[in-house]
CSV table of C-alpha atoms and ligand atoms in Angstrom, one decimal:
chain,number,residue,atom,x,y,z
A,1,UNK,CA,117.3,66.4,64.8
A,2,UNK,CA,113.7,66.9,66.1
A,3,UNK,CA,113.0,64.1,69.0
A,4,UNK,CA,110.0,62.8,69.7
A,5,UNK,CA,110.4,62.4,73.2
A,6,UNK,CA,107.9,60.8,75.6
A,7,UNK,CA,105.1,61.8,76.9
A,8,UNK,CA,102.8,60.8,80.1
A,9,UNK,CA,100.1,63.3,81.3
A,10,UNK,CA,97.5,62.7,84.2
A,11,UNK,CA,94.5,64.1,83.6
A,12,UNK,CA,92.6,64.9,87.5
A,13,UNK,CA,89.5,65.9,85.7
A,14,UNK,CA,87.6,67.9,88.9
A,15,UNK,CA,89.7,65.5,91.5
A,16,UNK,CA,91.7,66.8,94.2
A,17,UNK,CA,91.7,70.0,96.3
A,18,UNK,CA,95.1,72.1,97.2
A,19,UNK,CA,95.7,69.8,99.9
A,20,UNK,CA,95.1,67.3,98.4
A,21,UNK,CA,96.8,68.0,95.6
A,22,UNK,CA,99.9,69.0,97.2
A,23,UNK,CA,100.0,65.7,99.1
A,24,UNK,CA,100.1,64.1,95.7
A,25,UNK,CA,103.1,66.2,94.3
A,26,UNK,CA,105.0,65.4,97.6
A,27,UNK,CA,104.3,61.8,97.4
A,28,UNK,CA,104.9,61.7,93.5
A,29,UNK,CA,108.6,63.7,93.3
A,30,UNK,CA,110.6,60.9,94.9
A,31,UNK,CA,109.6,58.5,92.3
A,32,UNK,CA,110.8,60.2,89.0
A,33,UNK,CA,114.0,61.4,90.9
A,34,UNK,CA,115.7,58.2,88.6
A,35,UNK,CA,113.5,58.8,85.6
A,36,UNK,CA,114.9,59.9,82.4
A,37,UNK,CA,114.0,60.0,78.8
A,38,UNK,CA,110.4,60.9,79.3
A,39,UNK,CA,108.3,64.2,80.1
A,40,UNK,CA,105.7,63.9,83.3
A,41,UNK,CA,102.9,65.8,83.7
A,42,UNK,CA,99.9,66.7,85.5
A,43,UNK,CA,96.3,68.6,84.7
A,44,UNK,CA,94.9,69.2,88.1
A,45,UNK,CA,91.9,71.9,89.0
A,46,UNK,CA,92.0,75.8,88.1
A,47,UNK,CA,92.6,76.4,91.4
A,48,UNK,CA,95.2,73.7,92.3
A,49,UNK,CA,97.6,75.3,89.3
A,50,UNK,CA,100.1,78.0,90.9
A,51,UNK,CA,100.3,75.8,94.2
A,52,UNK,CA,100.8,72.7,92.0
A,53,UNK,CA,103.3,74.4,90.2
A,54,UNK,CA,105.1,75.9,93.2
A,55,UNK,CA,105.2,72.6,94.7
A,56,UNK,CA,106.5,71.1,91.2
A,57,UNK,CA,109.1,74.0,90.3
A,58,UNK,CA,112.4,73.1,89.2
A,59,UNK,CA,111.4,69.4,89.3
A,60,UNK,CA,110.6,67.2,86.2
A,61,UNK,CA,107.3,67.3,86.4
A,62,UNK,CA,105.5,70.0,84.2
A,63,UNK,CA,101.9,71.4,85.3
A,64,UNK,CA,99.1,71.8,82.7
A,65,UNK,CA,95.9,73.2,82.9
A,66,UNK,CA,92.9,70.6,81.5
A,67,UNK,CA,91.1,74.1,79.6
A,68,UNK,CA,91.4,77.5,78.3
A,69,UNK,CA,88.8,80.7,77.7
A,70,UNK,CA,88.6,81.0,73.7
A,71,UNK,CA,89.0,84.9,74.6
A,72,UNK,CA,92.2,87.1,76.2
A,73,UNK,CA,94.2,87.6,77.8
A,74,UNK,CA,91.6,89.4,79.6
A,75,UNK,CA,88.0,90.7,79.2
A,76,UNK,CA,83.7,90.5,80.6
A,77,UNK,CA,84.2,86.3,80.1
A,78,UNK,CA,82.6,85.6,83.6
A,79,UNK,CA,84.1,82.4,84.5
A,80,UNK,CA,86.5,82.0,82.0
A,81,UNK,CA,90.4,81.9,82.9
A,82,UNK,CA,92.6,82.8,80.3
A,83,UNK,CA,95.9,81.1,78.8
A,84,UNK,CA,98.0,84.4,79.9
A,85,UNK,CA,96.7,83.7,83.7
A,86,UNK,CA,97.6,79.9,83.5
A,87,UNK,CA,100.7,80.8,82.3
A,88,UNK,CA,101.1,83.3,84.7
A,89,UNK,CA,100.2,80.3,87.5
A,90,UNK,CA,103.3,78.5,86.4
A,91,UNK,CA,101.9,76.1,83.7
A,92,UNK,CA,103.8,74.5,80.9
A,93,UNK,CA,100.5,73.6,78.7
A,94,UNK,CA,96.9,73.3,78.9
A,95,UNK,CA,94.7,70.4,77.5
A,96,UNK,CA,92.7,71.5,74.9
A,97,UNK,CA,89.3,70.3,73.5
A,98,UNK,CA,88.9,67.5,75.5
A,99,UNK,CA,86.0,64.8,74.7
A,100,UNK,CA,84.3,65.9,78.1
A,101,UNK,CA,83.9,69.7,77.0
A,102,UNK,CA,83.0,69.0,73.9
A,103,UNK,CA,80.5,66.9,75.0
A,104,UNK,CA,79.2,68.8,77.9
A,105,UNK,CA,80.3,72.7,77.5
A,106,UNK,CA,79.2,72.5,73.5
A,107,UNK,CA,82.6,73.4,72.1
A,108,UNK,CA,82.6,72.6,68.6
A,109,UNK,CA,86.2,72.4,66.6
A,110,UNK,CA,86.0,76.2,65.8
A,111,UNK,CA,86.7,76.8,70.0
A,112,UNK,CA,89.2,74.2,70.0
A,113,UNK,CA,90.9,76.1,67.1
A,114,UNK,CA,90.2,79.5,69.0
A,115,UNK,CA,91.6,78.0,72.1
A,116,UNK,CA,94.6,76.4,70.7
A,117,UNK,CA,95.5,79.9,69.2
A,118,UNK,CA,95.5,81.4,72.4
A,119,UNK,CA,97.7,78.7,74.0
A,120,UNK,CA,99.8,79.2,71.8
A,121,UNK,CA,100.1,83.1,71.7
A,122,UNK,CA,100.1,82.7,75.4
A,123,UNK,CA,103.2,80.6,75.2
A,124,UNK,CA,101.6,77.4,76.5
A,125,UNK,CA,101.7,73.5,74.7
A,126,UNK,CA,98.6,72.8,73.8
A,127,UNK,CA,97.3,69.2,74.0
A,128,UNK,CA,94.8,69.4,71.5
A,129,UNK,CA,92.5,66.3,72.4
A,130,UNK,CA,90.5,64.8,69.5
A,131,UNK,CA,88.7,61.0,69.0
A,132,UNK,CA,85.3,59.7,67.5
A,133,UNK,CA,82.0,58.5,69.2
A,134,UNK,CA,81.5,54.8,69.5
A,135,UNK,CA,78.2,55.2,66.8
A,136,UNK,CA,81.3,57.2,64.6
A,137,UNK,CA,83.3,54.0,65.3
A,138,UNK,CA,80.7,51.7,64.4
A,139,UNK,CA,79.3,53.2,61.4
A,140,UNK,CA,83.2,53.0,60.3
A,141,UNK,CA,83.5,57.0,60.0
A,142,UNK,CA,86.4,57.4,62.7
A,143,UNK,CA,89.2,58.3,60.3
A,144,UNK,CA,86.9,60.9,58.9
A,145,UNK,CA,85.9,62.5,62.2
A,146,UNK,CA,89.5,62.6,63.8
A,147,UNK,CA,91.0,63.6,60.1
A,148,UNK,CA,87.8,66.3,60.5
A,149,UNK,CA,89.1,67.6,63.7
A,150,UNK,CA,92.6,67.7,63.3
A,151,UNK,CA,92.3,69.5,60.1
A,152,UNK,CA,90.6,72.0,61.7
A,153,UNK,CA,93.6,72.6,64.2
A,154,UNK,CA,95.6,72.7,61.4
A,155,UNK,CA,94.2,75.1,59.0
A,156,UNK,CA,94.9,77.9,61.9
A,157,UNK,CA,98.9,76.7,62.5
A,158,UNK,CA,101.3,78.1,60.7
A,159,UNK,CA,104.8,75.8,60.6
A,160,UNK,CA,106.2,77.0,63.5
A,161,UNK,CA,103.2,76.3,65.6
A,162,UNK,CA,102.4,73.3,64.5
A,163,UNK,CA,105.8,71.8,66.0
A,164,UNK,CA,104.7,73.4,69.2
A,165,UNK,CA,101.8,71.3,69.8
A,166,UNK,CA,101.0,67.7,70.8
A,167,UNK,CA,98.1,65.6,69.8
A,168,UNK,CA,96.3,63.4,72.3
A,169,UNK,CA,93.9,60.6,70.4
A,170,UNK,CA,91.1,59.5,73.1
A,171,UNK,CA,88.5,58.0,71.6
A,172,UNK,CA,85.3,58.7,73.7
A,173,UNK,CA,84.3,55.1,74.0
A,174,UNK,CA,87.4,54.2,75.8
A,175,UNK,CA,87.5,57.1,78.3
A,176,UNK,CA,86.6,55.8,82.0
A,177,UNK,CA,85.3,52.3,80.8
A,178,UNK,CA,87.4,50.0,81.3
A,179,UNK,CA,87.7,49.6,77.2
A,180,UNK,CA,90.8,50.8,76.2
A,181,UNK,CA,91.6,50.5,72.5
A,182,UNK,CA,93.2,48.0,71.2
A,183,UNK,CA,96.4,48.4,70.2
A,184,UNK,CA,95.9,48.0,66.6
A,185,UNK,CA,92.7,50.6,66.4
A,186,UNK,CA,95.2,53.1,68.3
A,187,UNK,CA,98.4,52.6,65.8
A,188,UNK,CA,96.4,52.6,62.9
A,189,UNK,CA,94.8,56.2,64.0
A,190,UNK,CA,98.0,57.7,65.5
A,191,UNK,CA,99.6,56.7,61.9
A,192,UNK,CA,96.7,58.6,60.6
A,193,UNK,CA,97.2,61.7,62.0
A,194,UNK,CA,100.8,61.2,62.1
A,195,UNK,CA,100.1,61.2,57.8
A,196,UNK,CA,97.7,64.4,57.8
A,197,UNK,CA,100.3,66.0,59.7
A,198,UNK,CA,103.9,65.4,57.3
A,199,UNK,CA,101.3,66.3,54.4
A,200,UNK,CA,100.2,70.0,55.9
A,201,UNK,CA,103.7,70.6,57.3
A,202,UNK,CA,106.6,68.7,55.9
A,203,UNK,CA,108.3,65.0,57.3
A,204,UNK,CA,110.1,67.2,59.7
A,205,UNK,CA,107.1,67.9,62.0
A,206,UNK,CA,107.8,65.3,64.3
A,207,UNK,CA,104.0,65.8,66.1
A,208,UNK,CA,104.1,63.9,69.6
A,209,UNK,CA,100.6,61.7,69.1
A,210,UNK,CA,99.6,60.8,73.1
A,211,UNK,CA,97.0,57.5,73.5
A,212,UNK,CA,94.4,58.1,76.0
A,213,UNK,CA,91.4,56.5,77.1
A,214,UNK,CA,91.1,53.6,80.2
A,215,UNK,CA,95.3,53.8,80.0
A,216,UNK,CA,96.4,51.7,83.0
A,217,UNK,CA,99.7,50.3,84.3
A,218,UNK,CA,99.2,47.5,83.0
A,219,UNK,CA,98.1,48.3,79.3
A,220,UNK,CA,100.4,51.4,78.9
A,221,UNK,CA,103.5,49.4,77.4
A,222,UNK,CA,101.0,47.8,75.2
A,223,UNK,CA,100.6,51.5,73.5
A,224,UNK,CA,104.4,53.4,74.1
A,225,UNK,CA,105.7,50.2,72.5
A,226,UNK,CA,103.4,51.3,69.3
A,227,UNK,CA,105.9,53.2,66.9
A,228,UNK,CA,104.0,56.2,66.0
A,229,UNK,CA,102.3,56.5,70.2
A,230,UNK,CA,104.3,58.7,71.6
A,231,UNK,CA,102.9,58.8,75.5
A,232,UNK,CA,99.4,58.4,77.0
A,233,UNK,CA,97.0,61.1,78.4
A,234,UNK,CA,95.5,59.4,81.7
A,235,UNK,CA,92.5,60.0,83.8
A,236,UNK,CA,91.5,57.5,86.7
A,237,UNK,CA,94.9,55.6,86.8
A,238,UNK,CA,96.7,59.0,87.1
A,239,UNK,CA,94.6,59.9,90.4
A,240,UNK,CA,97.1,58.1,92.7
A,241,UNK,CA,101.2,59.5,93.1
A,242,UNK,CA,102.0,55.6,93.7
A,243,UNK,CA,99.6,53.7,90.7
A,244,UNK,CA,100.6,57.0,88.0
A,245,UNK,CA,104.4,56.5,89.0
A,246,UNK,CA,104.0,52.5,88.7
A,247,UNK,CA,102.5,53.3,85.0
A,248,UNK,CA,105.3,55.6,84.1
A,249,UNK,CA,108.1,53.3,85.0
A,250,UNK,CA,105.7,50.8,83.0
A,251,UNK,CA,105.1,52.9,80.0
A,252,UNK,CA,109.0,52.9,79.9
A,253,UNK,CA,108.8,48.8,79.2
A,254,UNK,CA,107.3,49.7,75.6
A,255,UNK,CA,109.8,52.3,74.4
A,256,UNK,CA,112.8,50.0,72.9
A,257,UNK,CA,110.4,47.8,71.5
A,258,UNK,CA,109.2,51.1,69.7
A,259,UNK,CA,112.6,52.5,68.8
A,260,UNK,CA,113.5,48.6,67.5
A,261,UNK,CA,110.3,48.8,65.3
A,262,UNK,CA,111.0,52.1,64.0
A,263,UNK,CA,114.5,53.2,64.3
A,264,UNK,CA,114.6,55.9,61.3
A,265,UNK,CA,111.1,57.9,62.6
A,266,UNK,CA,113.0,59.2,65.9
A,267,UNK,CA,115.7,61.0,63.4
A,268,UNK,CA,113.5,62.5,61.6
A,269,UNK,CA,113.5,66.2,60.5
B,301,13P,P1,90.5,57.4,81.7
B,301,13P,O1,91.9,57.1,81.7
B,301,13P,O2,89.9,57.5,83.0
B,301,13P,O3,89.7,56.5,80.7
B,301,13P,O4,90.3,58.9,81.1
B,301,13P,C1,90.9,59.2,79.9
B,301,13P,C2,90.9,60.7,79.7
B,301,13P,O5,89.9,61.3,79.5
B,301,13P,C3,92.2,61.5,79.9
B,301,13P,O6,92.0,62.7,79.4
């Protein structure tokens, strides 16, 4: 039986030097020493990674890095830093094809695919991140662009990989304004993708579908509580040990409503 358990990831973004970041981890561990049920995680800086994950090791919090180089595991990439080397560092994952470097770095879904490869091959989770513009939105071509991007994941999976991967559904309108989506917009998206996914690779898939995008402790039971959101990828409400650990214990408030709405889903496969 293929579970698909829980998911809450902070996303720093380029918050947080070593110090800093190791102030967090300390301050963080005590509170999930009574959590269970549900995987933790945090994306902090290229250079925060190995520390992070020292600091983290043996503890239930994994340690992913927010990007990937296309290319490795090593090669004349000036400035790139390979999969193999974050998961040298001690990383579980990476975040993949966020909205921010697609936006700003240019990569178009053929590097997501490249880089999701090479996560892969490097033994990492991805979290591939996909989600429309608010003009996509409004001119009512969002199933279309997300369906777009995640079938261009997909055509490089083979079966096996694809149940080694999560999806994270952040639609670039709601990312650091304030306007999360509503819950209805996110189900309805999540099922989506959810249905492109048991069509390329069989019921059994059980993809983990994360919500992301102005996620807060007080909204985040609003989306776990959804039956096919399966966690939440966070960026400003993840910046502090104490507010992230008050929005985990909180994202834990949705999940019987979600295994009462949906008992059969979580026995699939
Ligand atoms: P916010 O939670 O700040 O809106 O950011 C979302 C995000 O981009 C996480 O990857």
């Amino acid at each position: 039986m293929l579970m698909r358990s829980p998911l809450i990831v902070g996303n720093w973004k380029m918050h947080k030097t070593v110090a800093e970041a190791l102030g967090y981890v300390t301050a963080l561990l005590p509170q999930l020493a009574e959590l269970r049920g549900c995987d933790i995680a945090v994306a902090p800086v290229f250079t925060a990674l190995s520390s992070v994950a020292a600091a983290a090791g043996g503890a239930p919090l994994q340690v992913f890095a927010q990007d990937v180089a296309a290319e490795g595991p090593t090669g004349a990439f000036t400035g790139e830093v390979s999969a193999e080397m974050v998961k040298e560092a001690g990383c579980q994952g990476a975040l993949i094809g966020h909205s921010e470097r697609r936006r700003y770095y240019g990569e178009t879904d053929a590097v997501v695919s490249a880089k999701t490869r090479r996560a892969l091959d490097a033994g990492l989770l991805p979290i591939v991140c996909l989600g429309e513009t608010l003009a996509e939105r409004e001119s009512g071509a969002a199933l279309e662009v997300v369906e777009r991007q995640l079938r261009a994941i997909a055509d490089a999976l083979t079966e096996d990989d694809a149940r080694r991967i999560v999806i994270a559904y952040e639609p670039v309108w709601a990312i650091g304004t304030g306007r999360a989506a509503t819950p209805e917009i996110a189900q309805a998206m999540h099922r989506q993708i959810r249905s492109v996914w048991e069509a390329l690779f069989g019921a059994g898939a059980a993809l983990r579908v994360l919500y992301g995008g102005s996620v807060t402790a007080e909204n985040v039971a609003d989306f776990t509580a959804l039956p096919d959101v399966d966690g939440a990828l966070v960026g400003g409400a993840s910046l502090s040990p104490l507010g992230f650990a008050q929005l985990i214990r909180q994202s834990q408030a949705g999940a019987p409503a979600r295994q009462a709405a949906k008992p059969s889903r979580e026995a699939d496969g």
